[in-house]
mmCIF file of N, CA and C in Angstrom:
data_model
loop_
_atom_site.group_PDB
_atom_site.id
_atom_site.type_symbol
_atom_site.label_atom_id
_atom_site.label_comp_id
_atom_site.label_asym_id
_atom_site.label_seq_id
_atom_site.Cartn_x
_atom_site.Cartn_y
_atom_site.Cartn_z
ATOM 1 N N PHE O 124 -3.900 -54.682 -16.510
ATOM 2 C CA PHE O 124 -3.058 -53.684 -16.053
ATOM 3 C C PHE O 124 -3.800 -52.344 -16.191
ATOM 4 N N ASP O 125 -4.403 -52.234 -17.347
ATOM 5 C CA ASP O 125 -5.239 -51.013 -17.763
ATOM 6 C C ASP O 125 -6.259 -50.531 -16.817
ATOM 7 N N GLU O 126 -6.838 -51.374 -16.046
ATOM 8 C CA GLU O 126 -7.861 -50.981 -14.954
ATOM 9 C C GLU O 126 -7.386 -51.107 -13.597
ATOM 10 N N LEU O 127 -6.106 -51.222 -13.360
ATOM 11 C CA LEU O 127 -5.343 -51.520 -12.152
ATOM 12 C C LEU O 127 -5.711 -50.339 -11.286
ATOM 13 N N GLU O 128 -5.311 -48.932 -11.654
ATOM 14 C CA GLU O 128 -5.463 -47.747 -10.913
ATOM 15 C C GLU O 128 -6.872 -47.492 -10.560
ATOM 16 N N ALA O 129 -7.873 -47.969 -11.354
ATOM 17 C CA ALA O 129 -9.219 -47.718 -10.891
ATOM 18 C C ALA O 129 -9.886 -48.696 -9.963
ATOM 19 N N ARG O 130 -9.203 -49.949 -10.009
ATOM 20 C CA ARG O 130 -9.760 -51.014 -9.243
ATOM 21 C C ARG O 130 -8.967 -51.602 -7.949
ATOM 22 N N TYR O 131 -7.715 -51.206 -7.810
ATOM 23 C CA TYR O 131 -6.867 -51.692 -6.907
ATOM 24 C C TYR O 131 -7.271 -51.460 -5.383
ATOM 25 N N LYS O 132 -7.831 -50.262 -5.064
ATOM 26 C CA LYS O 132 -8.077 -49.872 -3.690
ATOM 27 C C LYS O 132 -9.285 -50.799 -3.236
ATOM 28 N N THR O 133 -10.287 -51.130 -4.123
ATOM 29 C CA THR O 133 -11.470 -52.006 -3.547
ATOM 30 C C THR O 133 -11.217 -53.446 -3.758
ATOM 31 N N GLU O 134 -10.184 -53.910 -4.497
ATOM 32 C CA GLU O 134 -10.052 -55.343 -4.915
ATOM 33 C C GLU O 134 -8.719 -55.942 -4.307
ATOM 34 N N ILE O 135 -7.671 -55.145 -3.878
ATOM 35 C CA ILE O 135 -6.499 -55.688 -3.138
ATOM 36 C C ILE O 135 -6.362 -55.137 -1.934
ATOM 37 N N PRO O 136 -6.980 -56.003 -0.903
ATOM 38 C CA PRO O 136 -6.665 -55.291 0.615
ATOM 39 C C PRO O 136 -5.157 -55.229 0.841
ATOM 40 N N GLU O 137 -4.932 -54.180 1.539
ATOM 41 C CA GLU O 137 -3.737 -53.866 1.982
ATOM 42 C C GLU O 137 -3.177 -54.844 3.026
ATOM 43 N N THR O 138 -4.076 -55.411 3.725
ATOM 44 C CA THR O 138 -3.998 -56.310 4.913
ATOM 45 C C THR O 138 -3.548 -57.837 4.496
ATOM 46 N N MET O 139 -3.696 -58.054 3.129
ATOM 47 C CA MET O 139 -3.389 -59.361 2.768
ATOM 48 C C MET O 139 -1.877 -59.799 3.131
ATOM 49 N N GLU O 140 -1.645 -60.958 3.450
ATOM 50 C CA GLU O 140 -0.186 -61.339 3.894
ATOM 51 C C GLU O 140 0.642 -61.221 2.798
ATOM 52 N N LYS O 141 0.416 -61.562 1.469
ATOM 53 C CA LYS O 141 0.919 -61.861 0.170
ATOM 54 C C LYS O 141 0.116 -61.541 -0.928
ATOM 55 N N VAL O 142 0.681 -60.711 -1.799
ATOM 56 C CA VAL O 142 -0.343 -60.409 -3.095
ATOM 57 C C VAL O 142 0.635 -61.026 -4.309
ATOM 58 N N PHE O 143 0.279 -62.046 -4.977
ATOM 59 C CA PHE O 143 0.876 -62.489 -6.215
ATOM 60 C C PHE O 143 0.418 -61.857 -7.255
ATOM 61 N N VAL O 144 1.221 -61.273 -8.152
ATOM 62 C CA VAL O 144 0.783 -60.548 -9.242
ATOM 63 C C VAL O 144 1.283 -61.390 -10.523
ATOM 64 N N TYR O 145 0.487 -61.668 -11.449
ATOM 65 C CA TYR O 145 1.023 -62.588 -12.550
ATOM 66 C C TYR O 145 0.193 -62.188 -13.785
ATOM 67 N N CYS O 146 0.620 -62.241 -14.826
ATOM 68 C CA CYS O 146 0.171 -62.144 -16.272
ATOM 69 C C CYS O 146 0.825 -63.025 -17.214
ATOM 70 N N ALA O 147 0.637 -63.055 -18.313
ATOM 71 C CA ALA O 147 1.058 -64.379 -19.246
ATOM 72 C C ALA O 147 2.692 -64.164 -19.375
ATOM 73 N N GLY O 148 3.191 -63.117 -19.726
ATOM 74 C CA GLY O 148 4.473 -63.105 -20.090
ATOM 75 C C GLY O 148 5.513 -62.460 -18.975
ATOM 76 N N GLY O 149 4.667 -61.659 -18.074
ATOM 77 C CA GLY O 149 5.807 -61.210 -16.938
ATOM 78 C C GLY O 149 5.745 -59.624 -16.861
ATOM 79 N N GLU O 150 5.654 -59.068 -18.150
ATOM 80 C CA GLU O 150 5.785 -57.573 -17.975
ATOM 81 C C GLU O 150 4.878 -56.851 -17.587
ATOM 82 N N ARG O 151 3.529 -57.051 -17.823
ATOM 83 C CA ARG O 151 2.259 -56.521 -17.137
ATOM 84 C C ARG O 151 2.448 -56.551 -15.592
ATOM 85 N N SER O 152 2.684 -57.717 -15.109
ATOM 86 C CA SER O 152 2.696 -57.995 -13.684
ATOM 87 C C SER O 152 3.857 -57.105 -12.925
ATOM 88 N N ARG O 153 5.065 -56.938 -13.618
ATOM 89 C CA ARG O 153 6.141 -56.290 -13.173
ATOM 90 C C ARG O 153 5.620 -54.849 -13.130
ATOM 91 N N LEU O 154 4.962 -54.293 -13.960
ATOM 92 C CA LEU O 154 4.505 -52.682 -14.093
ATOM 93 C C LEU O 154 3.452 -52.749 -13.076
ATOM 94 N N ALA O 155 2.557 -53.799 -12.731
ATOM 95 C CA ALA O 155 1.711 -53.649 -11.678
ATOM 96 C C ALA O 155 2.180 -53.591 -10.481
ATOM 97 N N CYS O 156 3.266 -54.487 -10.395
ATOM 98 C CA CYS O 156 3.855 -54.435 -8.802
ATOM 99 C C CYS O 156 4.471 -52.942 -8.822
ATOM 100 N N ASP O 157 5.199 -52.435 -9.788
ATOM 101 C CA ASP O 157 5.837 -51.223 -9.535
ATOM 102 C C ASP O 157 4.832 -50.144 -9.238
ATOM 103 N N PHE O 158 3.714 -50.116 -9.858
ATOM 104 C CA PHE O 158 2.461 -49.189 -9.629
ATOM 105 C C PHE O 158 2.161 -49.377 -7.912
ATOM 106 N N LEU O 159 1.701 -50.753 -7.716
ATOM 107 C CA LEU O 159 1.419 -50.914 -6.388
ATOM 108 C C LEU O 159 2.328 -50.685 -5.255
ATOM 109 N N SER O 160 3.615 -50.814 -5.476
ATOM 110 C CA SER O 160 4.447 -50.367 -4.602
ATOM 111 C C SER O 160 4.586 -49.110 -4.294
ATOM 112 N N ARG O 161 4.454 -48.084 -5.292
ATOM 113 C CA ARG O 161 4.353 -46.670 -5.154
ATOM 114 C C ARG O 161 3.034 -46.157 -4.459
ATOM 115 N N GLN O 162 2.141 -47.116 -4.459
ATOM 116 C CA GLN O 162 0.827 -47.050 -3.370
ATOM 117 C C GLN O 162 0.961 -47.370 -1.998
ATOM 118 N N GLY O 163 2.214 -47.816 -1.739
ATOM 119 C CA GLY O 163 2.350 -48.347 -0.392
ATOM 120 C C GLY O 163 2.426 -49.753 -0.022
ATOM 121 N N TYR O 164 1.953 -50.537 -1.048
ATOM 122 C CA TYR O 164 2.064 -51.951 -0.702
ATOM 123 C C TYR O 164 3.553 -52.582 -0.720
ATOM 124 N N THR O 165 3.510 -53.530 0.166
ATOM 125 C CA THR O 165 5.069 -53.960 0.395
ATOM 126 C C THR O 165 4.988 -55.701 0.374
ATOM 127 N N ASN O 166 3.639 -56.274 0.271
ATOM 128 C CA ASN O 166 3.450 -57.500 0.293
ATOM 129 C C ASN O 166 3.400 -58.271 -1.140
ATOM 130 N N LEU O 167 4.030 -57.632 -1.941
ATOM 131 C CA LEU O 167 3.986 -58.141 -3.635
ATOM 132 C C LEU O 167 5.040 -59.236 -4.002
ATOM 133 N N SER O 168 4.541 -60.005 -4.824
ATOM 134 C CA SER O 168 5.374 -61.132 -5.305
ATOM 135 C C SER O 168 5.157 -61.129 -6.675
ATOM 136 N N ASN O 169 5.719 -60.742 -7.598
ATOM 137 C CA ASN O 169 5.793 -61.094 -8.980
ATOM 138 C C ASN O 169 6.223 -62.241 -9.548
ATOM 139 N N VAL O 170 5.327 -62.901 -10.336
ATOM 140 C CA VAL O 170 5.846 -64.174 -10.988
ATOM 141 C C VAL O 170 6.472 -63.903 -12.250
ATOM 142 N N GLN O 171 7.813 -63.913 -12.107
ATOM 143 C CA GLN O 171 8.803 -63.540 -12.980
ATOM 144 C C GLN O 171 8.421 -64.415 -14.344
ATOM 145 N N ASP O 172 8.570 -63.656 -15.408
ATOM 146 C CA ASP O 172 8.188 -64.502 -16.831
ATOM 147 C C ASP O 172 7.087 -64.948 -16.913
ATOM 148 N N GLY O 173 6.069 -64.370 -15.969
ATOM 149 C CA GLY O 173 4.554 -64.680 -16.089
ATOM 150 C C GLY O 173 4.148 -66.265 -16.087
ATOM 151 N N MET O 174 3.020 -66.536 -16.531
ATOM 152 C CA MET O 174 2.373 -67.979 -16.420
ATOM 153 C C MET O 174 3.173 -68.891 -17.438
ATOM 154 N N GLN O 175 3.686 -68.203 -18.609
ATOM 155 C CA GLN O 175 4.354 -68.933 -19.594
ATOM 156 C C GLN O 175 5.510 -69.693 -19.094
ATOM 157 N N GLY O 176 6.377 -68.638 -18.063
ATOM 158 C CA GLY O 176 7.645 -69.203 -17.657
ATOM 159 C C GLY O 176 7.539 -69.944 -16.226
ATOM 160 N N TRP O 177 6.412 -70.169 -15.587
ATOM 161 C CA TRP O 177 6.073 -70.730 -14.238
ATOM 162 C C TRP O 177 6.612 -72.181 -14.225
ATOM 163 N N ARG O 178 7.403 -72.447 -13.407
ATOM 164 C CA ARG O 178 7.841 -74.038 -13.311
ATOM 165 C C ARG O 178 7.740 -74.545 -12.033
ATOM 166 N N GLY O 179 7.003 -73.903 -11.227
ATOM 167 C CA GLY O 179 6.660 -74.315 -9.790
ATOM 168 C C GLY O 179 5.576 -74.928 -9.559
ATOM 169 N N PRO O 180 4.986 -75.290 -8.335
ATOM 170 C CA PRO O 180 3.743 -75.915 -8.162
ATOM 171 C C PRO O 180 2.522 -75.426 -8.585
ATOM 172 N N THR O 181 1.614 -76.332 -8.979
ATOM 173 C CA THR O 181 0.400 -75.640 -9.483
ATOM 174 C C THR O 181 -0.588 -76.249 -8.655
ATOM 175 N N GLU O 182 -1.320 -77.331 -8.667
ATOM 176 C CA GLU O 182 -2.654 -77.460 -8.013
ATOM 177 C C GLU O 182 -2.139 -78.409 -6.848
ATOM 178 N N GLY O 183 -2.925 -78.257 -5.618
ATOM 179 C CA GLY O 183 -2.805 -79.142 -4.426
ATOM 180 C C GLY O 183 -1.568 -79.146 -3.559
ATOM 181 N N GLU O 184 -0.692 -78.159 -3.818
ATOM 182 C CA GLU O 184 0.180 -77.977 -2.963
ATOM 183 C C GLU O 184 0.299 -76.618 -2.200
ATOM 184 N N GLY O 185 -0.443 -76.686 -0.875
ATOM 185 C CA GLY O 185 -0.774 -75.631 -0.061
ATOM 186 C C GLY O 185 -1.896 -74.901 -0.468
ATOM 187 N N GLU O 186 -2.267 -73.913 0.435
ATOM 188 C CA GLU O 186 -3.091 -72.833 0.152
ATOM 189 C C GLU O 186 -2.670 -71.451 0.008
ATOM 190 N N ILE O 187 -3.087 -71.039 -1.404
ATOM 191 C CA ILE O 187 -2.559 -69.804 -1.726
ATOM 192 C C ILE O 187 -3.794 -69.098 -2.360
ATOM 193 N N LYS O 188 -3.971 -67.858 -1.980
ATOM 194 C CA LYS O 188 -5.191 -67.105 -2.432
ATOM 195 C C LYS O 188 -4.471 -66.171 -3.380
ATOM 196 N N PHE O 189 -5.086 -66.323 -4.507
ATOM 197 C CA PHE O 189 -4.526 -65.462 -5.777
ATOM 198 C C PHE O 189 -5.741 -64.523 -5.989
ATOM 199 N N ILE O 190 -5.391 -63.136 -6.155
ATOM 200 C CA ILE O 190 -6.276 -62.212 -6.927
ATOM 201 C C ILE O 190 -5.954 -62.009 -8.280
ATOM 202 N N GLN O 191 -7.050 -62.255 -9.289
ATOM 203 C CA GLN O 191 -6.842 -62.040 -10.404
ATOM 204 C C GLN O 191 -7.750 -60.976 -10.997
ATOM 205 N N PHE O 192 -7.103 -60.226 -11.758
ATOM 206 C CA PHE O 192 -7.885 -59.040 -12.688
ATOM 207 C C PHE O 192 -8.230 -59.696 -13.880
ATOM 208 N N GLU O 193 -9.628 -59.548 -14.327
ATOM 209 C CA GLU O 193 -10.018 -60.099 -15.546
ATOM 210 C C GLU O 193 -10.796 -59.007 -16.159
ATOM 211 N N ARG O 194 -10.598 -58.773 -17.408
ATOM 212 C CA ARG O 194 -11.082 -57.953 -18.241
ATOM 213 C C ARG O 194 -12.536 -57.992 -18.003
ATOM 214 N N ARG O 195 -13.330 -56.849 -17.794
ATOM 215 C CA ARG O 195 -14.738 -56.830 -17.744
ATOM 216 C C ARG O 195 -15.492 -56.574 -19.182
ATOM 217 N N PRO O 196 -16.304 -57.148 -19.581
ATOM 218 C CA PRO O 196 -16.978 -56.683 -20.907
ATOM 219 C C PRO O 196 -17.432 -55.227 -20.797
#
């Protein structure tokens, strides 16, 4: 989340059909969705409760493109 403002324009295409935003517990991804929605994104999906609370499908069930922000050294 700390790098989102500096990186979102080049790493999250506005033309993506859906953008899934997630983090470990859900709070940072909620904040990221809030920020991105204020920038005009309307294709956002937040994984509520983060990956710790995810109970849905994981591997091999459809094709989903995820964009993941990783901390750069």
